[in-house]
Amino acid sequence: MTDDLSVDDLRRRLPASDPLVPGRVHEVLSAVADDAEVLTYDVPARSITEVVRRSYAQDEPNLLPLVEPLEPLGDALVLVCQVESGPEIITVLLRAADRGFVSATAHDRSVGAQHVTAAELTALLRSTQAPGAAEALTVTLRLAPEERIGIFVQGAHPTARTLLIKYTLATENGFDVRGLHAFADALLALEAQTVPFCIVTSGTSMTTVALGDERRSVIAAMTVHGIGTHPQPTEKAP
């Protein structure tokens, strides 16, 4: 289940003075437009706690305070709400049952960002039969081997939903979109997991690659050709 929440809804649900709410959360939410997209998805409290502690405790310790208040909730559903502003992403957790505030954090993805080189990504794409990998390889091969490609982490389900909407519209507007549905299906199969992604752009082509365990494998990829040659599609919030 998902829910439509606005930026203003999140502002009103944040406690005005609470040590669980970093000041930067208030600052970013105050600065973003009222109609900025809020990405929402629900997940069991126990699941998101285990994922964060297992996968991000070392590289992104600022996420630990986000999940510490979840332990008493057990398997109850938590609504994850995310708003992007440049390289920063605000995450607010609400109880799914009553939309009560649980915790929040601000994360600057440009600080200590993870990367993969074009040569490393090329090797991964060549070694897999994952959906869309062959087409993604044709774009990645255009880069210099030493070029660094940023890695970012997002929820598999909301990413799949957002890309399905955006690139179905893109197809209708004349873009050459390849591998979208297989890419989305692969992400939807991961249920509540978070996944590392990277985006490669070369000329009028862009490919999005979902990486697997410890970023040493490829889950799936999708590629768009014709960027810059057509008007950009208007993306609707999922």
mmCIF file of C-alpha atoms in Angstrom:
data_model
loop_
_atom_site.group_PDB
_atom_site.id
_atom_site.type_symbol
_atom_site.label_atom_id
_atom_site.label_comp_id
_atom_site.label_asym_id
_atom_site.label_seq_id
_atom_site.Cartn_x
_atom_site.Cartn_y
_atom_site.Cartn_z
ATOM 1 C CA MET A 1 0.000 0.000 0.000
ATOM 2 C CA THR A 2 1.151 3.536 -0.758
ATOM 3 C CA ASP A 3 -0.260 6.893 0.269
ATOM 4 C CA ASP A 4 -0.297 10.343 -1.288
ATOM 5 C CA LEU A 5 1.445 12.790 0.992
ATOM 6 C CA SER A 6 2.546 16.328 0.199
ATOM 7 C CA VAL A 7 5.587 18.208 1.407
ATOM 8 C CA ASP A 8 3.280 20.278 3.581
ATOM 9 C CA ASP A 9 1.893 17.088 5.151
ATOM 10 C CA LEU A 10 5.426 16.123 6.161
ATOM 11 C CA ARG A 11 6.168 19.586 7.551
ATOM 12 C CA ARG A 12 3.074 19.412 9.756
ATOM 13 C CA ARG A 13 3.883 15.923 11.003
ATOM 14 C CA LEU A 14 7.443 16.773 12.086
ATOM 15 C CA PRO A 15 7.787 17.712 15.754
ATOM 16 C CA ALA A 16 8.951 21.329 16.027
ATOM 17 C CA SER A 17 11.604 20.473 18.609
ATOM 18 C CA ASP A 18 12.662 16.875 18.874
ATOM 19 C CA PRO A 19 16.213 15.476 19.109
ATOM 20 C CA LEU A 20 15.152 12.767 16.634
ATOM 21 C CA VAL A 21 14.672 15.404 13.933
ATOM 22 C CA PRO A 22 17.951 16.886 12.650
ATOM 23 C CA GLY A 23 17.761 20.603 11.976
ATOM 24 C CA ARG A 24 18.703 19.990 8.359
ATOM 25 C CA VAL A 25 15.439 18.088 7.826
ATOM 26 C CA HIS A 26 13.428 21.188 8.738
ATOM 27 C CA GLU A 27 15.687 23.403 6.610
ATOM 28 C CA VAL A 28 15.352 21.302 3.462
ATOM 29 C CA LEU A 29 11.606 20.753 3.793
ATOM 30 C CA SER A 30 11.122 24.486 4.345
ATOM 31 C CA ALA A 31 13.113 25.281 1.194
ATOM 32 C CA VAL A 32 11.616 22.800 -1.293
ATOM 33 C CA ALA A 33 8.554 23.680 -3.336
ATOM 34 C CA ASP A 34 5.146 22.764 -1.947
ATOM 35 C CA ASP A 35 4.501 20.583 -5.002
ATOM 36 C CA ALA A 36 7.831 18.719 -4.816
ATOM 37 C CA GLU A 37 7.384 14.979 -5.242
ATOM 38 C CA VAL A 38 7.134 12.858 -2.107
ATOM 39 C CA LEU A 39 8.054 9.248 -2.780
ATOM 40 C CA THR A 40 6.227 6.910 -0.381
ATOM 41 C CA TYR A 41 6.207 3.188 0.250
ATOM 42 C CA ASP A 42 5.413 1.005 3.230
ATOM 43 C CA VAL A 43 7.620 -1.683 4.712
ATOM 44 C CA PRO A 44 7.660 -3.710 7.964
ATOM 45 C CA ALA A 45 9.615 -1.914 10.673
ATOM 46 C CA ARG A 46 11.722 -4.987 11.391
ATOM 47 C CA SER A 47 12.692 -5.369 7.712
ATOM 48 C CA ILE A 48 13.948 -1.828 7.204
ATOM 49 C CA THR A 49 15.839 -1.978 10.496
ATOM 50 C CA GLU A 50 17.632 -5.174 9.463
ATOM 51 C CA VAL A 51 18.506 -3.799 6.014
ATOM 52 C CA VAL A 52 19.963 -0.555 7.367
ATOM 53 C CA ARG A 53 21.979 -2.255 10.104
ATOM 54 C CA ARG A 54 23.275 -4.950 7.770
ATOM 55 C CA SER A 55 24.060 -2.887 4.691
ATOM 56 C CA TYR A 56 24.621 0.718 5.710
ATOM 57 C CA ALA A 57 25.861 0.807 9.316
ATOM 58 C CA GLN A 58 29.479 1.230 8.222
ATOM 59 C CA ASP A 59 29.189 3.442 5.136
ATOM 60 C CA GLU A 60 26.234 5.576 6.228
ATOM 61 C CA PRO A 61 26.075 5.567 10.058
ATOM 62 C CA ASN A 62 23.769 8.602 10.014
ATOM 63 C CA LEU A 63 20.975 6.209 9.016
ATOM 64 C CA LEU A 64 21.179 4.283 12.296
ATOM 65 C CA PRO A 65 19.277 6.890 14.375
ATOM 66 C CA LEU A 66 16.541 6.671 11.747
ATOM 67 C CA VAL A 67 15.789 3.026 12.556
ATOM 68 C CA GLU A 68 16.534 2.929 16.291
ATOM 69 C CA PRO A 69 12.960 3.963 17.238
ATOM 70 C CA LEU A 70 11.535 1.148 15.076
ATOM 71 C CA GLU A 71 12.420 -1.757 17.389
ATOM 72 C CA PRO A 72 9.231 -1.531 19.520
ATOM 73 C CA LEU A 73 7.116 -1.631 16.345
ATOM 74 C CA GLY A 74 8.145 -5.182 15.417
ATOM 75 C CA ASP A 75 6.521 -6.164 12.118
ATOM 76 C CA ALA A 76 4.100 -3.242 12.040
ATOM 77 C CA LEU A 77 4.163 -1.317 8.773
ATOM 78 C CA VAL A 78 6.098 1.925 8.529
ATOM 79 C CA LEU A 79 5.470 4.500 5.824
ATOM 80 C CA VAL A 80 8.771 5.640 4.294
ATOM 81 C CA CYS A 81 8.512 9.176 2.857
ATOM 82 C CA GLN A 82 11.365 10.660 0.827
ATOM 83 C CA VAL A 83 11.919 14.101 -0.686
ATOM 84 C CA GLU A 84 14.929 14.959 -2.868
ATOM 85 C CA SER A 85 16.616 18.361 -3.042
ATOM 86 C CA GLY A 86 19.775 18.359 -5.164
ATOM 87 C CA PRO A 87 22.172 15.795 -3.710
ATOM 88 C CA GLU A 88 20.257 15.671 -0.421
ATOM 89 C CA ILE A 89 17.456 13.277 0.374
ATOM 90 C CA ILE A 90 15.121 13.673 3.335
ATOM 91 C CA THR A 91 13.638 10.492 4.779
ATOM 92 C CA VAL A 92 10.722 10.629 7.218
ATOM 93 C CA LEU A 93 9.299 7.488 8.815
ATOM 94 C CA LEU A 94 5.649 7.459 9.890
ATOM 95 C CA ARG A 95 3.569 4.723 11.477
ATOM 96 C CA ALA A 96 1.457 3.373 8.625
ATOM 97 C CA ALA A 97 -1.538 2.803 10.908
ATOM 98 C CA ASP A 98 -2.056 6.382 12.065
ATOM 99 C CA ARG A 99 0.614 8.425 10.189
ATOM 100 C CA GLY A 100 2.256 9.268 13.522
ATOM 101 C CA PHE A 101 5.859 10.491 13.392
ATOM 102 C CA VAL A 102 8.618 7.970 14.138
ATOM 103 C CA SER A 103 11.927 9.443 12.956
ATOM 104 C CA ALA A 104 13.631 11.455 10.216
ATOM 105 C CA THR A 105 17.044 12.086 8.723
ATOM 106 C CA ALA A 106 18.804 14.132 6.051
ATOM 107 C CA HIS A 107 21.415 12.480 3.863
ATOM 108 C CA ASP A 108 23.772 14.266 1.477
ATOM 109 C CA ARG A 109 24.556 11.699 -1.196
ATOM 110 C CA SER A 110 27.533 13.716 -2.467
ATOM 111 C CA VAL A 111 29.425 13.211 0.807
ATOM 112 C CA GLY A 112 31.405 9.997 0.848
ATOM 113 C CA ALA A 113 29.593 8.921 -2.271
ATOM 114 C CA GLN A 114 30.293 5.444 -3.574
ATOM 115 C CA HIS A 115 31.523 4.997 -7.139
ATOM 116 C CA VAL A 116 32.261 2.352 -9.714
ATOM 117 C CA THR A 117 34.624 2.913 -12.623
ATOM 118 C CA ALA A 118 33.467 2.459 -16.203
ATOM 119 C CA ALA A 119 35.926 -0.429 -16.540
ATOM 120 C CA GLU A 120 34.468 -2.177 -13.464
ATOM 121 C CA LEU A 121 30.903 -1.699 -14.655
ATOM 122 C CA THR A 122 31.832 -2.915 -18.134
ATOM 123 C CA ALA A 123 33.258 -6.106 -16.640
ATOM 124 C CA LEU A 124 30.074 -6.683 -14.615
ATOM 125 C CA LEU A 125 27.838 -6.143 -17.644
ATOM 126 C CA ARG A 126 29.938 -8.454 -19.816
ATOM 127 C CA SER A 127 29.792 -11.245 -17.261
ATOM 128 C CA THR A 128 26.019 -11.364 -16.815
ATOM 129 C CA GLN A 129 22.865 -12.408 -18.649
ATOM 130 C CA ALA A 130 20.777 -10.029 -16.525
ATOM 131 C CA PRO A 131 17.891 -8.300 -18.336
ATOM 132 C CA GLY A 132 19.046 -5.250 -20.272
ATOM 133 C CA ALA A 133 22.755 -5.782 -19.607
ATOM 134 C CA ALA A 134 23.770 -6.136 -23.257
ATOM 135 C CA GLU A 135 22.183 -2.820 -24.240
ATOM 136 C CA ALA A 136 23.635 -1.100 -21.166
ATOM 137 C CA LEU A 137 27.065 -2.361 -22.170
ATOM 138 C CA THR A 138 26.878 -0.525 -25.510
ATOM 139 C CA VAL A 139 26.493 2.776 -23.632
ATOM 140 C CA THR A 140 29.071 2.056 -20.930
ATOM 141 C CA LEU A 141 31.723 1.145 -23.511
ATOM 142 C CA ARG A 142 31.652 4.729 -24.787
ATOM 143 C CA LEU A 143 33.160 5.998 -21.522
ATOM 144 C CA ALA A 144 36.833 6.220 -20.662
ATOM 145 C CA PRO A 145 37.722 3.150 -18.549
ATOM 146 C CA GLU A 146 38.831 5.285 -15.595
ATOM 147 C CA GLU A 147 35.670 7.424 -15.507
ATOM 148 C CA ARG A 148 33.922 7.219 -12.137
ATOM 149 C CA ILE A 149 30.163 6.581 -12.001
ATOM 150 C CA GLY A 150 28.261 7.491 -8.854
ATOM 151 C CA ILE A 151 26.238 4.885 -6.960
ATOM 152 C CA PHE A 152 23.077 5.746 -5.061
ATOM 153 C CA VAL A 153 20.727 3.566 -3.038
ATOM 154 C CA GLN A 154 16.931 3.555 -3.289
ATOM 155 C CA GLY A 155 13.995 1.293 -2.506
ATOM 156 C CA ALA A 156 13.390 -1.285 -5.229
ATOM 157 C CA HIS A 157 9.590 -0.984 -5.324
ATOM 158 C CA PRO A 158 9.212 2.824 -5.441
ATOM 159 C CA THR A 159 11.999 3.079 -8.012
ATOM 160 C CA ALA A 160 10.256 0.546 -10.254
ATOM 161 C CA ARG A 161 6.933 2.358 -9.986
ATOM 162 C CA THR A 162 8.448 5.769 -10.695
ATOM 163 C CA LEU A 163 10.437 4.589 -13.709
ATOM 164 C CA LEU A 164 7.459 2.738 -15.181
ATOM 165 C CA ILE A 165 5.419 5.945 -15.108
ATOM 166 C CA LYS A 166 8.202 8.203 -16.338
ATOM 167 C CA TYR A 167 9.478 6.057 -19.188
ATOM 168 C CA THR A 168 6.095 4.851 -20.382
ATOM 169 C CA LEU A 169 5.405 8.555 -20.944
ATOM 170 C CA ALA A 170 8.833 8.890 -22.558
ATOM 171 C CA THR A 171 7.999 6.108 -25.019
ATOM 172 C CA GLU A 172 4.772 7.879 -25.930
ATOM 173 C CA ASN A 173 6.806 11.037 -26.558
ATOM 174 C CA GLY A 174 9.110 9.314 -29.034
ATOM 175 C CA PHE A 175 12.044 8.168 -26.905
ATOM 176 C CA ASP A 176 13.599 4.773 -27.639
ATOM 177 C CA VAL A 177 13.217 3.019 -24.265
ATOM 178 C CA ARG A 178 14.648 -0.491 -24.028
ATOM 179 C CA GLY A 179 14.258 -3.043 -21.252
ATOM 180 C CA LEU A 180 11.884 -1.001 -19.067
ATOM 181 C CA HIS A 181 9.410 -3.722 -18.143
ATOM 182 C CA ALA A 182 12.005 -6.441 -17.491
ATOM 183 C CA PHE A 183 13.936 -3.928 -15.363
ATOM 184 C CA ALA A 184 10.830 -3.021 -13.369
ATOM 185 C CA ASP A 185 9.842 -6.683 -12.933
ATOM 186 C CA ALA A 186 13.298 -7.503 -11.561
ATOM 187 C CA LEU A 187 13.015 -4.686 -9.022
ATOM 188 C CA LEU A 188 9.456 -5.530 -7.989
ATOM 189 C CA ALA A 189 10.576 -9.096 -7.260
ATOM 190 C CA LEU A 190 12.896 -7.719 -4.566
ATOM 191 C CA GLU A 191 9.927 -6.564 -2.458
ATOM 192 C CA ALA A 192 11.039 -4.184 0.325
ATOM 193 C CA GLN A 193 14.772 -4.292 -0.366
ATOM 194 C CA THR A 194 16.894 -1.266 -1.097
ATOM 195 C CA VAL A 195 19.152 -1.487 -4.141
ATOM 196 C CA PRO A 196 22.311 0.327 -5.329
ATOM 197 C CA PHE A 197 21.897 1.952 -8.737
ATOM 198 C CA CYS A 198 24.176 3.775 -11.139
ATOM 199 C CA ILE A 199 23.371 5.872 -14.201
ATOM 200 C CA VAL A 200 25.593 6.096 -17.277
ATOM 201 C CA THR A 201 25.050 8.903 -19.785
ATOM 202 C CA SER A 202 26.802 9.176 -23.122
ATOM 203 C CA GLY A 203 25.639 11.418 -25.944
ATOM 204 C CA THR A 204 21.889 11.015 -26.321
ATOM 205 C CA SER A 205 21.806 7.689 -24.456
ATOM 206 C CA MET A 206 21.316 6.927 -20.775
ATOM 207 C CA THR A 207 21.340 3.577 -19.026
ATOM 208 C CA THR A 208 20.300 2.772 -15.471
ATOM 209 C CA VAL A 209 21.867 -0.282 -13.843
ATOM 210 C CA ALA A 210 20.633 -1.981 -10.663
ATOM 211 C CA LEU A 211 23.520 -3.660 -8.861
ATOM 212 C CA GLY A 212 23.352 -6.819 -6.793
ATOM 213 C CA ASP A 213 25.100 -8.251 -3.739
ATOM 214 C CA GLU A 214 27.983 -6.064 -2.548
ATOM 215 C CA ARG A 215 27.810 -4.293 -5.928
ATOM 216 C CA ARG A 216 29.589 -7.206 -7.591
ATOM 217 C CA SER A 217 26.734 -8.311 -9.824
ATOM 218 C CA VAL A 218 23.959 -6.854 -11.968
ATOM 219 C CA ILE A 219 20.257 -7.328 -11.238
ATOM 220 C CA ALA A 220 18.968 -5.638 -14.398
ATOM 221 C CA ALA A 221 19.417 -2.576 -16.581
ATOM 222 C CA MET A 222 17.340 -0.337 -18.820
ATOM 223 C CA THR A 223 18.457 2.121 -21.503
ATOM 224 C CA VAL A 224 16.936 5.213 -23.078
ATOM 225 C CA HIS A 225 18.101 6.584 -26.437
ATOM 226 C CA GLY A 226 17.176 9.947 -27.899
ATOM 227 C CA ILE A 227 17.698 12.139 -24.833
ATOM 228 C CA GLY A 228 17.946 15.755 -25.898
ATOM 229 C CA THR A 229 16.197 15.111 -29.196
ATOM 230 C CA HIS A 230 12.647 15.128 -27.766
ATOM 231 C CA PRO A 231 10.842 17.209 -25.113
ATOM 232 C CA GLN A 232 11.307 15.657 -21.679
ATOM 233 C CA PRO A 233 8.259 13.714 -20.441
ATOM 234 C CA THR A 234 6.257 15.168 -17.564
ATOM 235 C CA GLU A 235 6.622 12.767 -14.670
ATOM 236 C CA LYS A 236 3.607 12.186 -12.439
ATOM 237 C CA ALA A 237 4.037 11.219 -8.825
ATOM 238 C CA PRO A 238 3.312 7.515 -8.227
#
